[in-house]
Short mmCIF file of C-alpha atoms and ligand atoms in Angstrom, two decimals:
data_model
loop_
_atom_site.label_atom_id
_atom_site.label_comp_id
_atom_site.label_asym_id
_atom_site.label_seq_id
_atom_site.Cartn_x
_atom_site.Cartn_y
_atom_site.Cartn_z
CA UNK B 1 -5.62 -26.52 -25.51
CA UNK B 2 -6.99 -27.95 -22.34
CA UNK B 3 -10.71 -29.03 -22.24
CA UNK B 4 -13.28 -26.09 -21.24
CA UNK B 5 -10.82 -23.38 -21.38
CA UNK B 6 -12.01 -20.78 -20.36
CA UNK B 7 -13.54 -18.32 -22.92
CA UNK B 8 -14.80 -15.26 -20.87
CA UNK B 9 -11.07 -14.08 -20.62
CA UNK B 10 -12.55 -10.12 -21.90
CA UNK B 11 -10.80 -8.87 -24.71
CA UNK B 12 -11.05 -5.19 -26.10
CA UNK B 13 -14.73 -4.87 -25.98
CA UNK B 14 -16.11 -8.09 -24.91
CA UNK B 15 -19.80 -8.02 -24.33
CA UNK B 16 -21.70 -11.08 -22.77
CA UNK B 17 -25.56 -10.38 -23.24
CA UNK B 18 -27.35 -12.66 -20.96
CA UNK B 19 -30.60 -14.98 -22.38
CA UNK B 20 -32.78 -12.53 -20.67
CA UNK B 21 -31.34 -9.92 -23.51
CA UNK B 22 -31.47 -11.39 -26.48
CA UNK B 23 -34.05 -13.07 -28.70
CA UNK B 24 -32.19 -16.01 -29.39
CA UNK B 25 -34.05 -19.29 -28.39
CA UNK B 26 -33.28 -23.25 -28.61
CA UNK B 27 -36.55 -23.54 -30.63
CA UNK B 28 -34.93 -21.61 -33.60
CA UNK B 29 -31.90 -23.86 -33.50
CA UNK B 30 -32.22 -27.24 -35.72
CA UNK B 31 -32.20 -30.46 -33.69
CA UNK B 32 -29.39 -31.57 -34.99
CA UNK B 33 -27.41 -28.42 -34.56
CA UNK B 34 -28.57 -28.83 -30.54
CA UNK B 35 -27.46 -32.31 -30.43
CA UNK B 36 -23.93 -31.63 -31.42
CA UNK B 37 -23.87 -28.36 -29.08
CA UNK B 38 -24.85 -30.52 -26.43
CA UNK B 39 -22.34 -33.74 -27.25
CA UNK B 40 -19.97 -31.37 -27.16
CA UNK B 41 -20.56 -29.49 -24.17
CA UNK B 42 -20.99 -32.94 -22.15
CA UNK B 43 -18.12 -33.91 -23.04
CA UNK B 44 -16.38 -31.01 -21.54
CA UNK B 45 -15.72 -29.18 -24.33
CA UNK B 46 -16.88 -25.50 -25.19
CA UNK B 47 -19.52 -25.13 -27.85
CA UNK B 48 -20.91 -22.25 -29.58
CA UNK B 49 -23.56 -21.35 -32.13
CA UNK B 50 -21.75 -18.91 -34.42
CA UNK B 51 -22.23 -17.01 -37.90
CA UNK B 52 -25.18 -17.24 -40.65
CA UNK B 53 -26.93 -18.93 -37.27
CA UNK B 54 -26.52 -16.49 -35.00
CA UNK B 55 -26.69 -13.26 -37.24
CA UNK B 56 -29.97 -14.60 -39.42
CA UNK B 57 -31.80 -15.92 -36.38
CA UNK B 58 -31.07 -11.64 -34.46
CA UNK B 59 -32.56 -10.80 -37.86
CA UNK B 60 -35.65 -12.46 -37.91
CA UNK B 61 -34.19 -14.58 -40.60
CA UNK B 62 -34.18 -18.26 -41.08
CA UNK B 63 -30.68 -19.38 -40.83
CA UNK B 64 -29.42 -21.50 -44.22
CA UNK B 65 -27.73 -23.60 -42.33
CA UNK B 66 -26.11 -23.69 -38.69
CA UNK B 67 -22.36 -23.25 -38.06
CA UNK B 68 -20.76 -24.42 -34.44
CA UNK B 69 -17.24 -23.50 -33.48
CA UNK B 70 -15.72 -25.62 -30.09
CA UNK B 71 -12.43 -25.76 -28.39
CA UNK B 72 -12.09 -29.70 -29.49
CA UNK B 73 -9.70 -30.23 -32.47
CA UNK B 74 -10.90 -32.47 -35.50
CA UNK B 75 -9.28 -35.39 -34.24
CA UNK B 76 -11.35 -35.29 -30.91
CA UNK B 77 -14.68 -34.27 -32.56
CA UNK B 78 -14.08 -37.33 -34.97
CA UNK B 79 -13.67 -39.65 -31.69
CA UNK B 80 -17.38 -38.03 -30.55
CA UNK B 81 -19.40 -38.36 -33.15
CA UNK B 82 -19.45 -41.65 -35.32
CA UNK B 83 -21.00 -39.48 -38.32
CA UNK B 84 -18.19 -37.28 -38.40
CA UNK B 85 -15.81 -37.08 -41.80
CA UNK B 86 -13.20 -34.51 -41.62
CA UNK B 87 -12.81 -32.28 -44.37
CA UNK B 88 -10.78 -29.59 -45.96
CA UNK B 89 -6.92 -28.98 -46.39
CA UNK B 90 -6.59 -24.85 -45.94
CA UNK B 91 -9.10 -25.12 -43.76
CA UNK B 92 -9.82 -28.60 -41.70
CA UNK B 93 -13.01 -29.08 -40.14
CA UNK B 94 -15.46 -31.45 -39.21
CA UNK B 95 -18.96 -32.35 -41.21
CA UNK B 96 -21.23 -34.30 -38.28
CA UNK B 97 -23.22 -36.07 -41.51
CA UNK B 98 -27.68 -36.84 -40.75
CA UNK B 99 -28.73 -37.80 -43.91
CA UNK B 100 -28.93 -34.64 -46.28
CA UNK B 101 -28.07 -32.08 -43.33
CA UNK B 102 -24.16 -31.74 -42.46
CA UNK B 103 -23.44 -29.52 -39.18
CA UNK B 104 -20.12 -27.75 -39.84
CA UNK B 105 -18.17 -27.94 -36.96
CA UNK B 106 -15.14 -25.70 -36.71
CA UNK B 107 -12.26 -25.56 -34.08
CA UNK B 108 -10.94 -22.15 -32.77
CA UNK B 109 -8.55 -20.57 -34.48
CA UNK B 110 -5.73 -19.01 -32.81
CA UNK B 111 -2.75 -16.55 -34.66
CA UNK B 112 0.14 -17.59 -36.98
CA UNK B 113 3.51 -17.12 -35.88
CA UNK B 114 6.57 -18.36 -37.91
CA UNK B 115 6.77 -21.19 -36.20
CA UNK B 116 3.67 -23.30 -36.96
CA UNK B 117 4.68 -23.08 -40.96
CA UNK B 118 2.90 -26.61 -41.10
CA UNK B 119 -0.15 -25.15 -39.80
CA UNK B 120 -0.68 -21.51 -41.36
CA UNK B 121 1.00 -20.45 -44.45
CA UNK B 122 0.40 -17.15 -46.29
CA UNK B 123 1.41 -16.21 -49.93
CA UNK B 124 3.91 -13.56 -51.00
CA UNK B 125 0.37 -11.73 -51.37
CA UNK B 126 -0.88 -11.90 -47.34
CA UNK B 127 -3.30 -14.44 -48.68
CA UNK B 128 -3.80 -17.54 -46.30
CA UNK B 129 -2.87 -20.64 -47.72
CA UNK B 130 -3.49 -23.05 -45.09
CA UNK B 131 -5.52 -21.94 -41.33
CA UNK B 132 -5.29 -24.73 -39.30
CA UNK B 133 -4.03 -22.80 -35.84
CA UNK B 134 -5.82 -23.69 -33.25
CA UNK B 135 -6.60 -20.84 -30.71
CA UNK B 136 -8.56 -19.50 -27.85
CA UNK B 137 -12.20 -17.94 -28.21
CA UNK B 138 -10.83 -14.50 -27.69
CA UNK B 139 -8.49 -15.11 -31.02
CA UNK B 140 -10.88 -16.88 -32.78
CA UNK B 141 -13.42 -13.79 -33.05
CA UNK B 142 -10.38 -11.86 -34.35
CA UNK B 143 -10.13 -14.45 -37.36
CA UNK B 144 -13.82 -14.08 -38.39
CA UNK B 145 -14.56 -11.89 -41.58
CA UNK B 146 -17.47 -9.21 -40.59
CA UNK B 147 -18.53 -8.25 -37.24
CA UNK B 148 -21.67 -9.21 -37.48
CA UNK B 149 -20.68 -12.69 -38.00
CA UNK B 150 -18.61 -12.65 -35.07
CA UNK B 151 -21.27 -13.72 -32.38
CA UNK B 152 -21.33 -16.69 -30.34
CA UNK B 153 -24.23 -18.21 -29.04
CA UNK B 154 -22.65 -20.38 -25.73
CA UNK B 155 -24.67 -23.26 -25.43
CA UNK B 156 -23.06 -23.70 -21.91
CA UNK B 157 -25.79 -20.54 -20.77
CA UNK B 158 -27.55 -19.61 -23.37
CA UNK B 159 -25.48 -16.08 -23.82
CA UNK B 160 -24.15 -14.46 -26.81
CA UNK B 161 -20.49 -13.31 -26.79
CA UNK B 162 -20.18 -10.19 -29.26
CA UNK B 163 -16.76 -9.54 -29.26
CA UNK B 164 -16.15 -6.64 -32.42
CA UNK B 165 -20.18 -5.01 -31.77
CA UNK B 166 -22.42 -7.82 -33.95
CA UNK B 167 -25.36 -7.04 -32.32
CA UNK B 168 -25.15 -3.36 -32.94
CA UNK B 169 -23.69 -3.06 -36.79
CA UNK B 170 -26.89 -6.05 -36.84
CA UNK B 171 -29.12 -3.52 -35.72
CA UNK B 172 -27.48 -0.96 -37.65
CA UNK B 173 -27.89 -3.35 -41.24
CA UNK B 174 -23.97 -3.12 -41.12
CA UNK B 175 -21.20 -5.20 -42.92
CA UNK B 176 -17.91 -3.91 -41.66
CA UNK B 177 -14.39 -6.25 -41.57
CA UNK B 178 -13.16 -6.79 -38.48
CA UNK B 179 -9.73 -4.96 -38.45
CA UNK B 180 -7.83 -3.27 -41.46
CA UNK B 181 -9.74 -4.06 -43.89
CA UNK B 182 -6.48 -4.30 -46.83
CA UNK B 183 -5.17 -6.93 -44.06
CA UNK B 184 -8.13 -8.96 -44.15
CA UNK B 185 -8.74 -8.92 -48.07
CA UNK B 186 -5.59 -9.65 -48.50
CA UNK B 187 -5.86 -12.46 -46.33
CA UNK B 188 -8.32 -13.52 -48.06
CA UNK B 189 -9.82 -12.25 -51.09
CA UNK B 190 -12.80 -13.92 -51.25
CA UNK B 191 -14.31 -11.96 -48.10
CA UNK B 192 -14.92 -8.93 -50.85
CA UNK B 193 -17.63 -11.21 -52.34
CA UNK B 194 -18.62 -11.94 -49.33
CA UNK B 195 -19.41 -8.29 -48.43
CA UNK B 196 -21.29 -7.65 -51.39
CA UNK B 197 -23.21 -11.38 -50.69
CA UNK B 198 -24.11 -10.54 -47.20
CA UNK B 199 -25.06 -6.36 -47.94
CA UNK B 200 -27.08 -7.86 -50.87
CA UNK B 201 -28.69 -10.88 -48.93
CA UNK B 202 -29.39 -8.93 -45.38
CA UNK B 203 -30.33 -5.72 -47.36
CA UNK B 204 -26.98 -4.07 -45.25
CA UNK B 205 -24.89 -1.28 -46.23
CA UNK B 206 -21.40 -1.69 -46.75
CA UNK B 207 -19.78 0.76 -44.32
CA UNK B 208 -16.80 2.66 -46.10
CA UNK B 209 -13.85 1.29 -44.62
CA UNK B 210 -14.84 -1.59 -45.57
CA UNK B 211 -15.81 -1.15 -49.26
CA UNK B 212 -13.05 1.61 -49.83
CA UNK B 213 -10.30 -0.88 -51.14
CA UNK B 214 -12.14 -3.27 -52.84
CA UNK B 215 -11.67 -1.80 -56.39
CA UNK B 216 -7.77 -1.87 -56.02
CA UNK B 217 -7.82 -5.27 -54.10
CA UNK B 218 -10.25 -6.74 -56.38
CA UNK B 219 -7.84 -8.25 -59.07
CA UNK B 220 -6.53 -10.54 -55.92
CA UNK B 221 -9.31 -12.44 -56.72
CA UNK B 222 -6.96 -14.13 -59.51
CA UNK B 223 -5.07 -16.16 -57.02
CA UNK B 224 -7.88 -17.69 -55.66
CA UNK B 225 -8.25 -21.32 -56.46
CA UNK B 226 -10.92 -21.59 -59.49
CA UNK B 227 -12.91 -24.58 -58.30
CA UNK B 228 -13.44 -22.05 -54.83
CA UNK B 229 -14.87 -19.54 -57.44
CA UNK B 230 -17.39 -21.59 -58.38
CA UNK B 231 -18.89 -22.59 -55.41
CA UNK B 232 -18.51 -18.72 -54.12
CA UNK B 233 -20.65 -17.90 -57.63
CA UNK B 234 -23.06 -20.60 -56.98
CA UNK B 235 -23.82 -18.46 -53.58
CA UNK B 236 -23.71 -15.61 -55.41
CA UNK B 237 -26.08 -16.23 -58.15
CA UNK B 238 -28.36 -18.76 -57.20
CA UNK B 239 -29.81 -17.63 -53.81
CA UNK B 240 -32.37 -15.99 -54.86
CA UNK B 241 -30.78 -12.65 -55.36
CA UNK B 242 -28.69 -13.60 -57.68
CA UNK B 243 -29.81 -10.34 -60.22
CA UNK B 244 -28.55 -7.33 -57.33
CA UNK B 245 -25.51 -9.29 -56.13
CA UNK B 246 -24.47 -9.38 -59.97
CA UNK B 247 -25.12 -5.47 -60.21
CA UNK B 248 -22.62 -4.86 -57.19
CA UNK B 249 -20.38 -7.16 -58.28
CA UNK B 250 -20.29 -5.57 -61.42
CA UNK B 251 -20.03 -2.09 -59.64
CA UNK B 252 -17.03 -2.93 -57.76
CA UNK B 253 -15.02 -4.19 -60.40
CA UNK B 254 -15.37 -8.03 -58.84
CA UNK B 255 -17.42 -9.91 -61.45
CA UNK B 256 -14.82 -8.23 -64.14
CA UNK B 257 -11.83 -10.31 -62.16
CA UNK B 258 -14.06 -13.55 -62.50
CA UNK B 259 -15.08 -13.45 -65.68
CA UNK B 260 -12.22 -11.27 -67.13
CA UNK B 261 -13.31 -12.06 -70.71
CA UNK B 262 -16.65 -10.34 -70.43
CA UNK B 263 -15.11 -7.34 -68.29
CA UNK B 264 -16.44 -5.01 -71.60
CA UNK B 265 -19.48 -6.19 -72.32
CA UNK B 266 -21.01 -6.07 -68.59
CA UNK B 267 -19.38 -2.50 -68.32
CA UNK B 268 -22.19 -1.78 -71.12
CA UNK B 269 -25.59 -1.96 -69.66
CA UNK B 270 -26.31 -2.18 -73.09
CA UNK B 271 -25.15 -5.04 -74.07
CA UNK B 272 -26.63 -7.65 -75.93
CA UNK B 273 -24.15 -9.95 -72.89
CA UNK B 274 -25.08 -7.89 -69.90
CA UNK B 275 -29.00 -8.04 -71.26
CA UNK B 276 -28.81 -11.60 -71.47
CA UNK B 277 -27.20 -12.14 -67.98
CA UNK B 278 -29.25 -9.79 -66.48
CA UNK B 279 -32.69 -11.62 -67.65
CA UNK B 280 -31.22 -15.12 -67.07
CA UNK B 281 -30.83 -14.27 -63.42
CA UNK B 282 -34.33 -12.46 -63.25
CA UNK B 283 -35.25 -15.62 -64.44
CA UNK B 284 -33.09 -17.37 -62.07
CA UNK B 285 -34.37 -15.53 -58.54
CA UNK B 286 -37.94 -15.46 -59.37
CA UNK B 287 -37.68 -19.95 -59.69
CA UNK B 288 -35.56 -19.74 -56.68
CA UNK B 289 -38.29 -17.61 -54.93
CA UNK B 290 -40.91 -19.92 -56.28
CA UNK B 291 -38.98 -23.05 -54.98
CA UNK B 292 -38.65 -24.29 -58.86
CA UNK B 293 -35.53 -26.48 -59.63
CA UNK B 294 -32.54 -24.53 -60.90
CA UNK B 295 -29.26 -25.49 -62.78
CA UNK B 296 -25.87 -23.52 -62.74
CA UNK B 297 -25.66 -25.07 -66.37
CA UNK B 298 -28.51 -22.49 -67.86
CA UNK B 299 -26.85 -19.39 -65.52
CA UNK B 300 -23.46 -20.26 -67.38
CA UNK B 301 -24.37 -20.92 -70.98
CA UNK B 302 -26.06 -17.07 -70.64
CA UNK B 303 -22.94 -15.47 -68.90
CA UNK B 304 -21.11 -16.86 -72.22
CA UNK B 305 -23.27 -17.71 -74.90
CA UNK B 306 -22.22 -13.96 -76.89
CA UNK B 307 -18.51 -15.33 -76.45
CA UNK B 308 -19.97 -18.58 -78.53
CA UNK B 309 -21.90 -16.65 -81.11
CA UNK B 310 -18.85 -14.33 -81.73
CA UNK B 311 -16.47 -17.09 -82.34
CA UNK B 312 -18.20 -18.85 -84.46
CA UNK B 313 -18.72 -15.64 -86.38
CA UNK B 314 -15.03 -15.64 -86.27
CA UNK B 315 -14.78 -19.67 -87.39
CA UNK B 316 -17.36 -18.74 -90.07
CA UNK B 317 -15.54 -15.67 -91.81
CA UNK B 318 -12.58 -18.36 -91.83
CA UNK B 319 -14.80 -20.87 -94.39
CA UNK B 320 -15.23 -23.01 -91.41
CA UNK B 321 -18.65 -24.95 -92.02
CA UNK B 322 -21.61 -23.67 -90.27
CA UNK B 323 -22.05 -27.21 -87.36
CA UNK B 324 -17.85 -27.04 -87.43
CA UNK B 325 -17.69 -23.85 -86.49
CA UNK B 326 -20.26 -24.14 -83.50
CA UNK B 327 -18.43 -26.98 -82.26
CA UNK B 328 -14.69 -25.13 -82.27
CA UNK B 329 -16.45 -21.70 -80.90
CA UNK B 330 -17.91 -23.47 -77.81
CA UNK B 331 -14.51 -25.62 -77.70
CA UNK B 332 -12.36 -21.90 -77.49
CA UNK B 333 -14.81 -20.90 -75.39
CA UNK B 334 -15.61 -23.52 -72.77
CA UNK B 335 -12.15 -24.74 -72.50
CA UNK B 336 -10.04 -22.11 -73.06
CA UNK B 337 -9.71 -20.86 -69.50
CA UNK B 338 -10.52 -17.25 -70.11
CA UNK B 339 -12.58 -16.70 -66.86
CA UNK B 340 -11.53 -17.84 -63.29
CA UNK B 341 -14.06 -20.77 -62.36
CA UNK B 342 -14.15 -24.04 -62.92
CA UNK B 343 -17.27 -25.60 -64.05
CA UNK B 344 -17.31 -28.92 -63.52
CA UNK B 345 -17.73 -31.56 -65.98
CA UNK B 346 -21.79 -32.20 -64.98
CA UNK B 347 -22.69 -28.32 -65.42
CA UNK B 348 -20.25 -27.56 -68.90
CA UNK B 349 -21.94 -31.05 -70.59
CA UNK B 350 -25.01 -29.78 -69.92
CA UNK B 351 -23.84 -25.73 -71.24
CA UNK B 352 -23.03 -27.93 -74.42
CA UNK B 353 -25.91 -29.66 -74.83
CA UNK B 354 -27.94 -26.34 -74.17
CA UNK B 355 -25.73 -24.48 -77.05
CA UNK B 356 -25.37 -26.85 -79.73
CA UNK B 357 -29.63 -27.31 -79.41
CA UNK B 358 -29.69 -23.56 -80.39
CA UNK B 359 -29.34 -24.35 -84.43
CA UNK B 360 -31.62 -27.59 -84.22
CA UNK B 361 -34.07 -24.60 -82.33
CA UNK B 362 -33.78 -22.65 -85.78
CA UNK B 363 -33.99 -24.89 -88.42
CA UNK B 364 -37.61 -26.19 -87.18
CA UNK B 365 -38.74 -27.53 -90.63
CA UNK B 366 -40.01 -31.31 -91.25
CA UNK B 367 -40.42 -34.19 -88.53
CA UNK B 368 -36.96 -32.90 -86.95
CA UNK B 369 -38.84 -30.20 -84.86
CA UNK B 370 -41.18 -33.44 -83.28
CA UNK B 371 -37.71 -35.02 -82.52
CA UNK B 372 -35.97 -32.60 -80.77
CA UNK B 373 -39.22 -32.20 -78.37
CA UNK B 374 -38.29 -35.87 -76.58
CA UNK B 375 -34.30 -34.63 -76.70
CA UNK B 376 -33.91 -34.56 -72.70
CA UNK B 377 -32.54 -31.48 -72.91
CA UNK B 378 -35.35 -29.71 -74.68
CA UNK B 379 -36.95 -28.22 -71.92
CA UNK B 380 -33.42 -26.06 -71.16
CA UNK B 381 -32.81 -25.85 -74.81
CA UNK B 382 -35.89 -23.92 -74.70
CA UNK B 383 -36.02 -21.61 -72.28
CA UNK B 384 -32.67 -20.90 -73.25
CA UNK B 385 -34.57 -19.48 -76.48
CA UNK B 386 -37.08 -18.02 -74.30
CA UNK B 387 -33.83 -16.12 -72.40
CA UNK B 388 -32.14 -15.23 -76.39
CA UNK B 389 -35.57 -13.87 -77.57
CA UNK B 390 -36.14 -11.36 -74.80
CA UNK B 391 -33.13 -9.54 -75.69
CA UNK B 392 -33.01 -10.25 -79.66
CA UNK B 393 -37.12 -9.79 -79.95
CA UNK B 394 -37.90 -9.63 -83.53
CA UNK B 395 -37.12 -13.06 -85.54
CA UNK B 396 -35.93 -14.82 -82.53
CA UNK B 397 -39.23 -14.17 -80.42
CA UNK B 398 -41.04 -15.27 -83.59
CA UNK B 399 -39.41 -18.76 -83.47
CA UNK B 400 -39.95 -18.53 -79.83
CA UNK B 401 -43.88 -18.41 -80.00
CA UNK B 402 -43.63 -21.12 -82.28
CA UNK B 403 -42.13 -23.70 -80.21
CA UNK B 404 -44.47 -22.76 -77.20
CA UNK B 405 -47.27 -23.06 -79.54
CA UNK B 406 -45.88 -26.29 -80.74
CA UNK B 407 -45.61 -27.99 -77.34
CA UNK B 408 -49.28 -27.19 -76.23
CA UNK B 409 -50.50 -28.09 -79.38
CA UNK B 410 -52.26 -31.90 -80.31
CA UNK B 411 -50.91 -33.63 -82.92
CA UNK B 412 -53.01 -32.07 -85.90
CA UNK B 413 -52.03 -28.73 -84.82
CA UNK B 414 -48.40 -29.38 -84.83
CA UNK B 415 -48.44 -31.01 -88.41
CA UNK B 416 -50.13 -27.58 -89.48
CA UNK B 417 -47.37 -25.66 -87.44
CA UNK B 418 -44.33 -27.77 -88.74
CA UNK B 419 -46.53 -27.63 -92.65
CA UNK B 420 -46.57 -23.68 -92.27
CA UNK B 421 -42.51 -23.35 -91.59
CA UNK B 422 -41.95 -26.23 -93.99
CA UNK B 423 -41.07 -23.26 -96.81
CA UNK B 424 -37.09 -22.73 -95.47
CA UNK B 425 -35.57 -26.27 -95.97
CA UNK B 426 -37.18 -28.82 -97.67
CA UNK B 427 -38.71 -26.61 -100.40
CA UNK B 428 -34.68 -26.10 -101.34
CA UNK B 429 -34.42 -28.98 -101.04
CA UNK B 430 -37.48 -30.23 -103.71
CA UNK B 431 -36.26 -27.60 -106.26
CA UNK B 432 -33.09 -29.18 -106.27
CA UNK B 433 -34.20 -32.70 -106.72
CA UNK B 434 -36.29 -32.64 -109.37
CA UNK B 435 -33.37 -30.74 -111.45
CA UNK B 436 -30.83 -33.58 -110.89
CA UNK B 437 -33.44 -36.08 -111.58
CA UNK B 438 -33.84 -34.47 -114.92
CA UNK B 439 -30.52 -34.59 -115.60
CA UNK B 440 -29.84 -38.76 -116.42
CA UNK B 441 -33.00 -38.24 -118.84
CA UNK B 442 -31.85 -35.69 -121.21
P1 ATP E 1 -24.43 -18.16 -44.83
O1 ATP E 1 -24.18 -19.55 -44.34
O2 ATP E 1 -25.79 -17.66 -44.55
O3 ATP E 1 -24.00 -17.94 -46.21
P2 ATP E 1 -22.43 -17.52 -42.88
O4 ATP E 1 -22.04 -16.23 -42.22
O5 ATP E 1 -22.87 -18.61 -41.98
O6 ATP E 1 -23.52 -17.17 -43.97
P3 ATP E 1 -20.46 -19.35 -43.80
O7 ATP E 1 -19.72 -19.34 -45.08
O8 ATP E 1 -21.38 -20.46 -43.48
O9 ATP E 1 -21.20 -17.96 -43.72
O10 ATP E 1 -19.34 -19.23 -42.65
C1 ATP E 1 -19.64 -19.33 -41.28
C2 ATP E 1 -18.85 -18.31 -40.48
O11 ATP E 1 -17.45 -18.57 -40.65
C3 ATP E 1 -19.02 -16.88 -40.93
O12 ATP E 1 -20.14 -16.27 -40.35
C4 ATP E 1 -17.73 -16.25 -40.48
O13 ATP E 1 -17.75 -15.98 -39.10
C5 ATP E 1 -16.73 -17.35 -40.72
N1 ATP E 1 -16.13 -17.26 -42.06
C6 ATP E 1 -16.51 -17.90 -43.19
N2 ATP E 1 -15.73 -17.59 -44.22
C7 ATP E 1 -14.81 -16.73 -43.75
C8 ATP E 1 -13.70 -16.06 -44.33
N3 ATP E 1 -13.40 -16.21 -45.62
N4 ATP E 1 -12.96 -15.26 -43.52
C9 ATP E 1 -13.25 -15.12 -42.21
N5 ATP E 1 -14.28 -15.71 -41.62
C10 ATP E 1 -15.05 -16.52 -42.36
MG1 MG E 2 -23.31 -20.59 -42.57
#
């Protein structure tokens, strides 16, 4: 692929809409977005805005983050730029690194043919296991998921390239998969949660083509790497819309294919499960909205926490003890591989930590309860409460109040508070003492 190839080469309905047409300005484009456009471009090379950048910035939005697509391969946008790491094995590109902000710099992909094995590989399913063929502009556009993600802002002059009608299924709040849909799921499953991300994000509709085949393709989802689930749920759930996205997924049979092993209980809106998910990511949007810190960790331990308190039911009807049995349901749960992500070590230590508070929570008797206030992982141990006595009310809020009360409390309150609960262990506890003590006297 020579240098500046030429792009403008129309294919099926190629429209170039000049600056004067659209809204799209250089002052809604990061600076560091512009400088690589514009390294690239002096160098010879093509360079385009394209994706979440474009698309957001049509829609009045402010784009998350700024995606640039150029006719240089990885190796030559390595030699460019000296902060440039190359990532990415089924799909290589190039991360141009300032400080916390990464520019994501993709080269154009072209079409597979049997020849470039090395290059592009696809399952016995149509999925793509490796898409590293490099193309043309025209071929590139066909590779892209939704038309309205298709659009290429040419920093060369300032015009947008909508190749598959972005700018119209934009206007029209559209999300529709550029060519047969079955093709392009099967390609790659993942772009079904990407429909529902983008309808649920942009406020779009789905147009029926493209949602018609999800619920029979959705179970394609298993042969998608689990460690790619995860960061795919992390978009999902913890943008701020996490609570809707859930709903669809749920309504198109995709969260069921992720987290097979709670396919039933979300199917029941009234589930204790699908209450407790469904607060937890209320809970979750409204701190994302509010710009409060967040942690996949508490999102998690909701989505399974039922699974925990059923085994150990389980462990418990077996004569396991009551702190053995906690520790082998969370165990069977956690690690047994029932649902398709992988959480990684950071988030499922934390999941722990959250659970195995939930007992120390309960029995809040004696200077214990003082204790587990300084346990770092109070405050998430906590809310985590907060999150079990919405759906459970009755006892659970009861114990609830009490630790919120207990926290804003001074230090004479909270020996009243702890004195006024002191009647479930310790009392036992004195009864039995005094007994055995009488004992060596008779
Ligand atoms: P956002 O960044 O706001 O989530 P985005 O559209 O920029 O949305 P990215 O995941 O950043 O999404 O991807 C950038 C672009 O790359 C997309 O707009 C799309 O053109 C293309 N793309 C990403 N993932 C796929 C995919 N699985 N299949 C086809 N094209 C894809
Ligand atoms: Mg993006």
């Amino acid at each position: 692929m020579g240098k500046n190839q030429a792009a403008t080469k129309p294919i099926g309905q190629l429209k170039i809409i000049p600056r004067s047409e659209h809204n799209i300005s250089r002052k809604h484009i990061s600076k560091n977005a512009l400088k690589v456009l514009y390294r690239l471009k002096d160098c010879g090379f093509d360079a385009y805005l394209v994706g979440g950048g474009v698309r957001d910035i049509l829609l009045g939005l402010q784009p998350k983050d700024f995606d640039i697509a150029t006719n240089a391969t990885p190796e030559q946008i390595k030699s460019l730029f000296s902060n440039c790491r190359l990532i990415g094995r089924r799909f290589r590109l190039a991360h141009i690194v300032f400080g916390r902000d990464i520019i994501e710099v993709a080269t154009l992909r072209g079409h597979h043919d049997e020849e470039q094995e090395n290059l592009g590989k696809q399952s016995e399913h149509g999925q793509l296991l490796r898409d590293n063929v490099y193309g043309t502009i025209d071929e590139d556009a066909e590779r892209r998921d939704f038309s309205a993600n298709a659009l290429y802002y040419n920093i060369a002059d300032y015009s947008i390239l909508d190749y598959w009608g972005g700018v119209e299924a934009i206007a029209n709040k559209q999300i529709d998969l550029i060519g047969d849909p079955e093709t392009r799921y099967r390609e790659d499953p993942v772009r079904m949660l990407r429909a529902i991300r983008f309808a649920v994000k942009l406020d779009m509709q789905i147009t029926d083509s493209t949602a018609k085949p999800i619920k029979t393709l959705a179970p394609l989802l298993q042969n998608i790497p689990k460690a790619r689930l995860f960061e795919e749920c992390l978009k999902l759930f913890l943008a701020g819309q996490g609570l809707n996205t859930f709903k669809f997924l749920v309504e198109y049979q995709l969260f069921q294919q992720i987290f097979p092993n709670l396919a039933e209980q979300v199917a029941d809106t009234n589930s204790k499960t699908y209450a407790l998910i469904t607060h937890a990511l209320h809970n979750t949007d409204d701190r994302v909205n509010r710009n409060l810190r967040i942690t996949p960790a508490f999102l998690f331990a909701a989505f399974l926490w039922y699974e925990v308190e059923s085994a150990k039911a389980h462990y418990l009807s077996q004569q396991v003890p009551e702190h053995d049995a906690l520790f082998m349901a969370i165990h069977a749960v956690l690690d047994s591989g029932q649902y398709n992500v992988v959480i990684p070590k950071r988030f499922s230590s934390t999941i722990r930590e959250i659970w195995l508070l939930q007992p120390r929570l309960e029995k809040r008797a004696g200077k214990r309860s003082l204790k587990v206030l300084e346990n770092p992982k109070f405050r998430a141990a906590y809310d985590f409460l907060l999150l079990r006595a919405q759906v459970e009310q009755g006892d659970l809020a009861e114990l609830a109040n009490w630790w919120t009360e207990l926290q804003q409390s001074d230090e004479l309150i909270q020996k009243d508070l702890i004195a006024q609960v002191s009647d479930d262990k310790p009392r036992r506890s004195r009864r039995r003492n005094p007994k055995r003590r009488k004992k060596p006297q008779q």
